[in-house]
Amino acid sequence: MIMRVAIAGAGNVGRSIAQELIENGHQVMLIERQPRMLRPARVPDAEWVLADACELASLEEAELAGCDVVVAATGDDKVNLVVSLLAKTEFAVPRVVARVNRAENEWLFTEQWGVDVAVSKPRVMAALVEEAVTVGDLVRLMTFRQGEANLVEITLPPTAPYVGHPLREVPLPRDSALVAILRGKRVLVPSPDDPVEAGDELVFVCTAEVEDAVRAVVLGPDSVERTRESR
């Protein structure tokens, strides 16, 4: 599916997001209010708009209502909140993603401000550090819908109960889904006949309520208690 995406903020973060989306075949509009930051040559395939994304008239002129996703990617949390709120309430954009610059402001980035997904650099960096060093535990990578669902990762130790077994034998609980297997440098789309191997990074989407159940199935029934004792 080709999406039309508007990105508020054409700094390094906004341009990087735009370039990756364009490479994946999507249509991207970069909205920037500072003329000195308007650098179309950096992302030539994007549509560039010189405008203040906090002004309703500017967003109307940019036809924000025709976008599938809005990304508030400026370096100012106040601006990102206003852009998110306008995108959701005034233009009914289906998905709003907002950058959180200061960790102490993260609690503001909720549905009440129109935010579907908040991306906090400290949280993402901490998750990536944990993901790199943690084997045999569940690591929460990202939260969706204000905590209703999470993207989590488990790196399998050799002692995991289903190592060597096909996925169809792994009895995952309701409200959980295995969405990818990272094996070395490969990304595998799971199928029922695929066996899991020691060292595999299993990526799940699940509700917070079943995280312990997922951990217990994938790592063994005593893993939940071991994790609690180590913290």
Tab-separated table of N, CA, C and O in Angstrom, residues 5 9 17 23 27 36 38 54 62 93 96 103 131 150 170 177 179 223 227 230:
chain	number	residue	atom	x	y	z
A	5	VAL	N	2.371	10.659	3.182
A	5	VAL	CA	2.839	10.981	4.528
A	5	VAL	C	3.296	12.429	4.583
A	5	VAL	O	4.079	12.875	3.741
A	9	GLY	N	8.692	19.273	10.104
A	9	GLY	CA	10.073	19.373	10.563
A	9	GLY	C	11.022	18.739	9.581
A	9	GLY	O	10.999	17.524	9.386
A	17	ILE	N	13.612	10.279	7.966
A	17	ILE	CA	12.352	9.553	7.862
A	17	ILE	C	11.817	9.642	6.435
A	17	ILE	O	11.381	8.652	5.846
A	23	GLU	N	12.140	5.697	-0.275
A	23	GLU	CA	12.802	4.484	-0.788
A	23	GLU	C	11.879	3.273	-0.725
A	23	GLU	O	12.030	2.328	-1.513
A	27	GLN	N	4.694	8.392	-0.801
A	27	GLN	CA	4.708	9.806	-1.180
A	27	GLN	C	4.881	10.637	0.084
A	27	GLN	O	4.137	10.460	1.050
A	36	ARG	N	15.756	28.702	6.018
A	36	ARG	CA	17.137	28.188	5.954
A	36	ARG	C	17.192	26.657	6.020
A	36	ARG	O	18.192	26.048	5.643
A	38	LEU	N	14.976	24.781	4.454
A	38	LEU	CA	14.341	24.259	3.246
A	38	LEU	C	15.435	23.844	2.258
A	38	LEU	O	16.022	24.688	1.583
A	54	CYS	N	1.896	24.579	12.629
A	54	CYS	CA	0.995	24.848	13.751
A	54	CYS	C	-0.168	25.746	13.345
A	54	CYS	O	-1.034	26.041	14.174
A	62	ALA	N	-1.903	22.787	2.543
A	62	ALA	CA	-1.074	21.620	2.221
A	62	ALA	C	-1.914	20.357	2.029
A	62	ALA	O	-1.361	19.299	1.728
A	93	VAL	N	-6.672	12.653	10.331
A	93	VAL	CA	-5.601	11.813	9.787
A	93	VAL	C	-5.618	10.477	10.544
A	93	VAL	O	-5.631	10.458	11.781
A	96	VAL	N	-1.139	9.219	13.509
A	96	VAL	CA	-0.257	10.330	13.867
A	96	VAL	C	0.891	9.796	14.715
A	96	VAL	O	0.672	9.163	15.759
A	103	ALA	N	12.389	13.594	27.665
A	103	ALA	CA	11.760	12.432	28.301
A	103	ALA	C	10.691	12.835	29.309
A	103	ALA	O	9.685	12.137	29.467
A	131	GLU	N	18.086	-4.899	24.150
A	131	GLU	CA	17.927	-5.925	23.118
A	131	GLU	C	19.269	-6.511	22.728
A	131	GLU	O	19.393	-7.684	22.417
A	150	ASN	N	1.931	-3.882	22.812
A	150	ASN	CA	3.360	-3.611	22.826
A	150	ASN	C	4.076	-4.445	21.773
A	150	ASN	O	3.624	-5.540	21.420
A	170	VAL	N	4.305	-24.206	19.195
A	170	VAL	CA	4.450	-23.211	20.264
A	170	VAL	C	3.066	-22.656	20.604
A	170	VAL	O	2.467	-21.948	19.792
A	177	ALA	N	0.946	-12.251	18.868
A	177	ALA	CA	1.264	-12.714	17.521
A	177	ALA	C	2.766	-12.567	17.282
A	177	ALA	O	3.351	-11.524	17.588
A	179	VAL	N	5.508	-11.788	14.836
A	179	VAL	CA	5.479	-11.050	13.569
A	179	VAL	C	6.783	-11.152	12.786
A	179	VAL	O	6.806	-10.908	11.582
A	223	SER	N	10.473	-18.777	34.036
A	223	SER	CA	11.198	-17.577	33.587
A	223	SER	C	10.620	-16.302	34.176
A	223	SER	O	11.344	-15.345	34.437
A	227	THR	N	12.845	-13.662	36.318
A	227	THR	CA	12.963	-12.268	35.903
A	227	THR	C	12.640	-11.341	37.061
A	227	THR	O	13.334	-10.342	37.306
A	230	SER	N	15.435	-11.144	39.620
A	230	SER	CA	16.666	-10.474	39.184
A	230	SER	C	16.533	-8.968	39.123
A	230	SER	O	17.490	-8.263	38.839
